[in-house]
């Protein structure tokens, strides 16, 4: 089972035709992706008591995301206003003050040591916004010390919300040391480390103890730095883009699902990732890119099923 921790919010999607409220949030999207790929997944989230919170809970349950560790919070649901360009590219404005997602307390966190969890994934705003970010960072610290499961982080930075670049550099420097797998976009790295090459950043992360680092590059595909230092490049899978909402999250879900399929998640995580072969890394990247492409081909953060992914992979080969 993969545990995903972080925000589950409402995307208020604005287009030329009007607006619609759909469940979203990077960690929640990753959880839905995993569930649609038939991976057992449990979401550690704080869900508001309002209509938006009920809509999110119904959406997650309908997609077979396990909510037994979800907290029924008193605070309102976070809202992200996603405005789509004519090309389908999303830009975001957030309404987050006092919202449920950022109010974690240590007492609300379960003991993962007594569960069947093989991996813990988190990231995005959940690791950036106080006071909850500090609580989740404490969970990562505890699990890293225990060495009983794979820890995955997706930076998914939001410079329009957290604007202090120096503080974000320090936060990321501290938090990646707790992770075995770190994923970022080229846009994340361009903002966080202006003037530095992606290769330089990945090498620094490897020195910090990250076993596997992945950078998505939009239409240019993705790069993966494996534990042995080899660099794998995956071209973008060609598709007709409807919009890019949730594309990065579905890539992350596809990546984790592919690693779960080859038993690369679990205890002694660094050893498990080091045992992945070059051919397997290429297949893992290809599956993640395929999941993202299928998501881009439909409206909103609507990741594909395992059958849809396997059908496209079979056709491509």
GROMACS .gro file of C-alpha atoms in nm:
model
  317
    1UNK     CA    1   0.000   0.000   0.000
    2UNK     CA    2   0.118   0.351  -0.086
    3UNK     CA    3   0.030   0.630   0.158
    4UNK     CA    4  -0.012   0.980   0.014
    5UNK     CA    5  -0.014   1.280   0.248
    6UNK     CA    6  -0.118   1.635   0.165
    7UNK     CA    7  -0.380   1.866   0.029
    8UNK     CA    8  -0.713   1.772  -0.122
    9UNK     CA    9  -0.871   2.091  -0.249
   10UNK     CA   10  -1.113   2.225  -0.506
   11UNK     CA   11  -0.992   2.342  -0.844
   12UNK     CA   12  -1.227   2.612  -0.965
   13UNK     CA   13  -1.152   2.578  -1.336
   14UNK     CA   14  -1.217   2.894  -1.538
   15UNK     CA   15  -1.244   2.880  -1.917
   16UNK     CA   16  -1.400   3.097  -2.185
   17UNK     CA   17  -1.721   2.894  -2.140
   18UNK     CA   18  -1.746   2.960  -1.765
   19UNK     CA   19  -1.626   2.787  -1.449
   20UNK     CA   20  -1.665   2.450  -1.281
   21UNK     CA   21  -1.561   2.314  -0.939
   22UNK     CA   22  -1.365   1.989  -0.953
   23UNK     CA   23  -1.169   1.804  -0.683
   24UNK     CA   24  -0.793   1.850  -0.704
   25UNK     CA   25  -0.476   1.916  -0.509
   26UNK     CA   26  -0.147   1.756  -0.609
   27UNK     CA   27  -0.134   1.478  -0.344
   28UNK     CA   28  -0.503   1.394  -0.394
   29UNK     CA   29  -0.448   1.374  -0.771
   30UNK     CA   30  -0.153   1.138  -0.715
   31UNK     CA   31  -0.373   0.919  -0.493
   32UNK     CA   32  -0.647   0.902  -0.757
   33UNK     CA   33  -0.390   0.815  -1.024
   34UNK     CA   34  -0.255   0.529  -0.814
   35UNK     CA   35  -0.605   0.398  -0.746
   36UNK     CA   36  -0.696   0.403  -1.116
   37UNK     CA   37  -0.375   0.211  -1.183
   38UNK     CA   38  -0.499  -0.053  -0.936
   39UNK     CA   39  -0.243   0.028  -0.667
   40UNK     CA   40  -0.378   0.015  -0.308
   41UNK     CA   41  -0.354   0.374  -0.181
   42UNK     CA   42  -0.452   0.552   0.139
   43UNK     CA   43  -0.480   0.932   0.157
   44UNK     CA   44  -0.371   1.118   0.467
   45UNK     CA   45  -0.559   1.447   0.423
   46UNK     CA   46  -0.769   1.699   0.615
   47UNK     CA   47  -1.114   1.737   0.457
   48UNK     CA   48  -1.332   2.041   0.526
   49UNK     CA   49  -1.691   2.015   0.655
   50UNK     CA   50  -1.840   2.228   0.375
   51UNK     CA   51  -1.996   2.125   0.046
   52UNK     CA   52  -1.657   2.135  -0.126
   53UNK     CA   53  -1.519   1.897   0.136
   54UNK     CA   54  -1.806   1.657   0.082
   55UNK     CA   55  -1.754   1.674  -0.294
   56UNK     CA   56  -1.386   1.588  -0.251
   57UNK     CA   57  -1.461   1.294  -0.019
   58UNK     CA   58  -1.718   1.153  -0.261
   59UNK     CA   59  -1.476   1.188  -0.553
   60UNK     CA   60  -1.195   1.011  -0.369
   61UNK     CA   61  -1.419   0.730  -0.244
   62UNK     CA   62  -1.566   0.679  -0.591
   63UNK     CA   63  -1.210   0.633  -0.720
   64UNK     CA   64  -1.131   0.370  -0.453
   65UNK     CA   65  -0.894   0.589  -0.252
   66UNK     CA   66  -0.885   0.462   0.108
   67UNK     CA   67  -0.992   0.748   0.341
   68UNK     CA   68  -0.970   0.575   0.679
   69UNK     CA   69  -0.681   0.804   0.781
   70UNK     CA   70  -0.842   1.121   0.646
   71UNK     CA   71  -0.920   1.383   0.912
   72UNK     CA   72  -1.266   1.539   0.913
   73UNK     CA   73  -1.158   1.895   0.985
   74UNK     CA   74  -1.351   2.196   1.110
   75UNK     CA   75  -1.175   2.445   0.881
   76UNK     CA   76  -1.302   2.527   0.528
   77UNK     CA   77  -1.177   2.363   0.209
   78UNK     CA   78  -0.891   2.522   0.016
   79UNK     CA   79  -0.974   2.654  -0.332
   80UNK     CA   80  -0.740   2.688  -0.629
   81UNK     CA   81  -0.870   2.897  -0.917
   82UNK     CA   82  -0.726   2.738  -1.233
   83UNK     CA   83  -0.751   2.956  -1.544
   84UNK     CA   84  -0.693   2.775  -1.873
   85UNK     CA   85  -0.537   2.943  -2.174
   86UNK     CA   86  -0.658   2.868  -2.526
   87UNK     CA   87  -0.372   2.615  -2.548
   88UNK     CA   88  -0.497   2.434  -2.237
   89UNK     CA   89  -0.214   2.555  -2.009
   90UNK     CA   90  -0.328   2.613  -1.651
   91UNK     CA   91  -0.234   2.907  -1.427
   92UNK     CA   92  -0.341   2.915  -1.062
   93UNK     CA   93  -0.464   3.155  -0.795
   94UNK     CA   94  -0.511   3.013  -0.445
   95UNK     CA   95  -0.755   3.084  -0.161
   96UNK     CA   96  -0.589   2.915   0.133
   97UNK     CA   97  -0.602   3.131   0.445
   98UNK     CA   98  -0.732   2.937   0.744
   99UNK     CA   99  -0.814   2.632   0.531
  100UNK     CA  100  -0.820   2.273   0.648
  101UNK     CA  101  -0.518   2.140   0.457
  102UNK     CA  102  -0.251   2.330   0.653
  103UNK     CA  103  -0.365   2.269   1.013
  104UNK     CA  104  -0.206   1.931   1.089
  105UNK     CA  105  -0.129   1.836   1.449
  106UNK     CA  106   0.103   1.549   1.548
  107UNK     CA  107  -0.189   1.370   1.714
  108UNK     CA  108  -0.365   1.338   1.377
  109UNK     CA  109  -0.086   1.136   1.217
  110UNK     CA  110  -0.103   0.754   1.221
  111UNK     CA  111   0.178   0.515   1.309
  112UNK     CA  112   0.294   0.386   0.973
  113UNK     CA  113   0.518   0.128   1.138
  114UNK     CA  114   0.214  -0.082   1.220
  115UNK     CA  115   0.067  -0.065   0.870
  116UNK     CA  116   0.123  -0.239   0.538
  117UNK     CA  117   0.262   0.080   0.380
  118UNK     CA  118   0.551   0.037   0.136
  119UNK     CA  119   0.585   0.405   0.045
  120UNK     CA  120   0.494   0.752   0.169
  121UNK     CA  121   0.449   1.025  -0.090
  122UNK     CA  122   0.393   1.394  -0.020
  123UNK     CA  123   0.496   1.738  -0.144
  124UNK     CA  124   0.351   2.050  -0.304
  125UNK     CA  125   0.196   2.303  -0.066
  126UNK     CA  126   0.157   2.047   0.212
  127UNK     CA  127   0.533   2.061   0.275
  128UNK     CA  128   0.553   2.440   0.234
  129UNK     CA  129   0.273   2.601   0.437
  130UNK     CA  130   0.284   2.637   0.816
  131UNK     CA  131   0.189   2.503   1.057
  132UNK     CA  132   0.108   2.171   0.889
  133UNK     CA  133   0.430   2.154   0.688
  134UNK     CA  134   0.638   2.120   1.003
  135UNK     CA  135   0.417   1.836   1.126
  136UNK     CA  136   0.445   1.644   0.798
  137UNK     CA  137   0.820   1.705   0.791
  138UNK     CA  138   0.834   1.544   1.133
  139UNK     CA  139   0.654   1.240   0.990
  140UNK     CA  140   0.911   1.218   0.709
  141UNK     CA  141   1.197   1.243   0.959
  142UNK     CA  142   1.054   0.963   1.170
  143UNK     CA  143   1.000   0.736   0.871
  144UNK     CA  144   1.342   0.808   0.720
  145UNK     CA  145   1.507   0.713   1.048
  146UNK     CA  146   1.303   0.392   1.064
  147UNK     CA  147   1.407   0.294   0.707
  148UNK     CA  148   1.091   0.089   0.669
  149UNK     CA  149   0.940   0.241   0.356
  150UNK     CA  150   1.023   0.448   0.050
  151UNK     CA  151   0.978   0.824   0.091
  152UNK     CA  152   0.881   1.022  -0.219
  153UNK     CA  153   0.854   1.401  -0.256
  154UNK     CA  154   0.725   1.609  -0.547
  155UNK     CA  155   0.841   1.969  -0.509
  156UNK     CA  156   0.557   2.117  -0.718
  157UNK     CA  157   0.652   2.469  -0.610
  158UNK     CA  158   0.404   2.757  -0.610
  159UNK     CA  159   0.607   3.082  -0.631
  160UNK     CA  160   0.285   3.285  -0.647
  161UNK     CA  161   0.209   3.168  -0.291
  162UNK     CA  162   0.547   3.105  -0.130
  163UNK     CA  163   0.753   3.388  -0.272
  164UNK     CA  164   1.072   3.379  -0.062
  165UNK     CA  165   1.318   3.200  -0.289
  166UNK     CA  166   1.595   3.180  -0.028
  167UNK     CA  167   1.362   3.029   0.231
  168UNK     CA  168   1.233   2.780  -0.024
  169UNK     CA  169   1.589   2.682  -0.116
  170UNK     CA  170   1.659   2.610   0.249
  171UNK     CA  171   1.334   2.417   0.294
  172UNK     CA  172   1.396   2.203  -0.013
  173UNK     CA  173   1.758   2.144   0.090
  174UNK     CA  174   1.637   2.019   0.428
  175UNK     CA  175   1.344   1.810   0.307
  176UNK     CA  176   1.508   1.627   0.016
  177UNK     CA  177   1.751   1.475   0.266
  178UNK     CA  178   1.451   1.290   0.406
  179UNK     CA  179   1.348   1.142   0.069
  180UNK     CA  180   1.465   0.848  -0.140
  181UNK     CA  181   1.282   0.967  -0.452
  182UNK     CA  182   1.245   1.335  -0.548
  183UNK     CA  183   1.052   1.466  -0.846
  184UNK     CA  184   1.042   1.824  -0.977
  185UNK     CA  185   0.956   2.004  -1.298
  186UNK     CA  186   1.203   2.206  -1.499
  187UNK     CA  187   0.992   2.511  -1.407
  188UNK     CA  188   1.040   2.429  -1.038
  189UNK     CA  189   1.416   2.417  -1.079
  190UNK     CA  190   1.438   2.728  -1.299
  191UNK     CA  191   1.267   2.931  -1.027
  192UNK     CA  192   1.438   2.768  -0.730
  193UNK     CA  193   1.791   2.768  -0.874
  194UNK     CA  194   1.814   3.043  -1.138
  195UNK     CA  195   2.121   3.009  -1.358
  196UNK     CA  196   2.200   2.652  -1.255
  197UNK     CA  197   2.180   2.352  -1.486
  198UNK     CA  198   1.943   2.063  -1.416
  199UNK     CA  199   2.237   1.822  -1.415
  200UNK     CA  200   2.415   2.024  -1.147
  201UNK     CA  201   2.105   2.026  -0.927
  202UNK     CA  202   2.048   1.652  -0.964
  203UNK     CA  203   2.409   1.580  -0.877
  204UNK     CA  204   2.373   1.790  -0.562
  205UNK     CA  205   2.059   1.600  -0.463
  206UNK     CA  206   2.240   1.269  -0.512
  207UNK     CA  207   2.516   1.391  -0.282
  208UNK     CA  208   2.247   1.478  -0.026
  209UNK     CA  209   2.129   1.116  -0.016
  210UNK     CA  210   1.849   1.111  -0.274
  211UNK     CA  211   1.853   0.770  -0.446
  212UNK     CA  212   1.651   0.866  -0.753
  213UNK     CA  213   1.576   1.214  -0.892
  214UNK     CA  214   1.327   1.286  -1.172
  215UNK     CA  215   1.271   1.608  -1.365
  216UNK     CA  216   0.971   1.651  -1.595
  217UNK     CA  217   1.017   1.888  -1.888
  218UNK     CA  218   0.670   1.928  -2.036
  219UNK     CA  219   0.667   1.860  -2.407
  220UNK     CA  220   1.039   1.774  -2.394
  221UNK     CA  221   0.982   1.463  -2.184
  222UNK     CA  222   1.160   1.373  -1.859
  223UNK     CA  223   1.501   1.291  -1.713
  224UNK     CA  224   1.575   1.040  -1.438
  225UNK     CA  225   1.900   1.012  -1.244
  226UNK     CA  226   1.927   0.653  -1.121
  227UNK     CA  227   2.104   0.544  -0.800
  228UNK     CA  228   2.414   0.436  -0.995
  229UNK     CA  229   2.447   0.781  -1.149
  230UNK     CA  230   2.317   0.692  -1.494
  231UNK     CA  231   2.087   0.944  -1.663
  232UNK     CA  232   1.778   0.821  -1.845
  233UNK     CA  233   1.585   1.038  -2.090
  234UNK     CA  234   1.223   0.976  -2.185
  235UNK     CA  235   1.067   1.172  -2.474
  236UNK     CA  236   0.716   1.303  -2.421
  237UNK     CA  237   0.450   1.062  -2.541
  238UNK     CA  238   0.269   1.230  -2.829
  239UNK     CA  239  -0.091   1.325  -2.767
  240UNK     CA  240  -0.351   1.589  -2.847
  241UNK     CA  241  -0.343   1.817  -2.545
  242UNK     CA  242  -0.683   1.920  -2.410
  243UNK     CA  243  -0.532   2.074  -2.095
  244UNK     CA  244  -0.238   2.010  -1.861
  245UNK     CA  245  -0.433   2.008  -1.532
  246UNK     CA  246  -0.299   1.724  -1.317
  247UNK     CA  247  -0.041   1.610  -1.573
  248UNK     CA  248   0.253   1.629  -1.333
  249UNK     CA  249   0.058   1.455  -1.059
  250UNK     CA  250  -0.043   1.171  -1.291
  251UNK     CA  251   0.322   1.135  -1.396
  252UNK     CA  252   0.414   1.094  -1.030
  253UNK     CA  253   0.138   0.838  -0.975
  254UNK     CA  254   0.247   0.646  -1.284
  255UNK     CA  255   0.607   0.649  -1.163
  256UNK     CA  256   0.519   0.516  -0.817
  257UNK     CA  257   0.284   0.253  -0.960
  258UNK     CA  258   0.553   0.129  -1.197
  259UNK     CA  259   0.803   0.102  -0.909
  260UNK     CA  260   0.547  -0.084  -0.699
  261UNK     CA  261   0.494  -0.330  -0.985
  262UNK     CA  262   0.861  -0.432  -0.976
  263UNK     CA  263   0.877  -0.448  -0.594
  264UNK     CA  264   1.105  -0.145  -0.575
  265UNK     CA  265   0.913   0.017  -0.287
  266UNK     CA  266   0.932  -0.093   0.076
  267UNK     CA  267   1.180  -0.154   0.355
  268UNK     CA  268   1.551  -0.094   0.290
  269UNK     CA  269   1.436   0.159   0.027
  270UNK     CA  270   1.778   0.266  -0.095
  271UNK     CA  271   1.875  -0.096  -0.159
  272UNK     CA  272   1.551  -0.165  -0.344
  273UNK     CA  273   1.596   0.133  -0.574
  274UNK     CA  274   1.961   0.045  -0.632
  275UNK     CA  275   1.852  -0.301  -0.749
  276UNK     CA  276   1.636  -0.161  -1.032
  277UNK     CA  277   1.800  -0.241  -1.366
  278UNK     CA  278   1.867   0.005  -1.647
  279UNK     CA  279   1.597  -0.160  -1.857
  280UNK     CA  280   1.349  -0.135  -1.571
  281UNK     CA  281   1.421   0.235  -1.519
  282UNK     CA  282   1.347   0.298  -1.886
  283UNK     CA  283   1.017   0.109  -1.856
  284UNK     CA  284   0.925   0.298  -1.537
  285UNK     CA  285   0.983   0.632  -1.709
  286UNK     CA  286   0.789   0.523  -2.016
  287UNK     CA  287   0.488   0.425  -1.805
  288UNK     CA  288   0.492   0.755  -1.615
  289UNK     CA  289   0.509   0.953  -1.939
  290UNK     CA  290   0.225   0.749  -2.087
  291UNK     CA  291   0.001   0.812  -1.785
  292UNK     CA  292   0.072   1.186  -1.810
  293UNK     CA  293   0.001   1.193  -2.184
  294UNK     CA  294  -0.335   1.021  -2.143
  295UNK     CA  295  -0.426   1.271  -1.871
  296UNK     CA  296  -0.340   1.564  -2.099
  297UNK     CA  297  -0.567   1.421  -2.367
  298UNK     CA  298  -0.880   1.471  -2.155
  299UNK     CA  299  -1.030   1.757  -1.962
  300UNK     CA  300  -0.914   1.814  -1.605
  301UNK     CA  301  -0.715   1.596  -1.368
  302UNK     CA  302  -0.862   1.268  -1.494
  303UNK     CA  303  -0.588   1.004  -1.500
  304UNK     CA  304  -0.624   0.684  -1.702
  305UNK     CA  305  -0.692   0.330  -1.586
  306UNK     CA  306  -0.429   0.058  -1.595
  307UNK     CA  307  -0.603  -0.099  -1.896
  308UNK     CA  308  -0.583   0.229  -2.090
  309UNK     CA  309  -0.213   0.266  -2.010
  310UNK     CA  310  -0.131  -0.091  -2.105
  311UNK     CA  311  -0.322  -0.056  -2.431
  312UNK     CA  312  -0.120   0.251  -2.533
  313UNK     CA  313   0.209   0.096  -2.424
  314UNK     CA  314   0.132  -0.213  -2.629
  315UNK     CA  315   0.043  -0.004  -2.934
  316UNK     CA  316   0.362   0.201  -2.899
  317UNK     CA  317   0.580  -0.110  -2.896
   0.00000   0.00000   0.00000
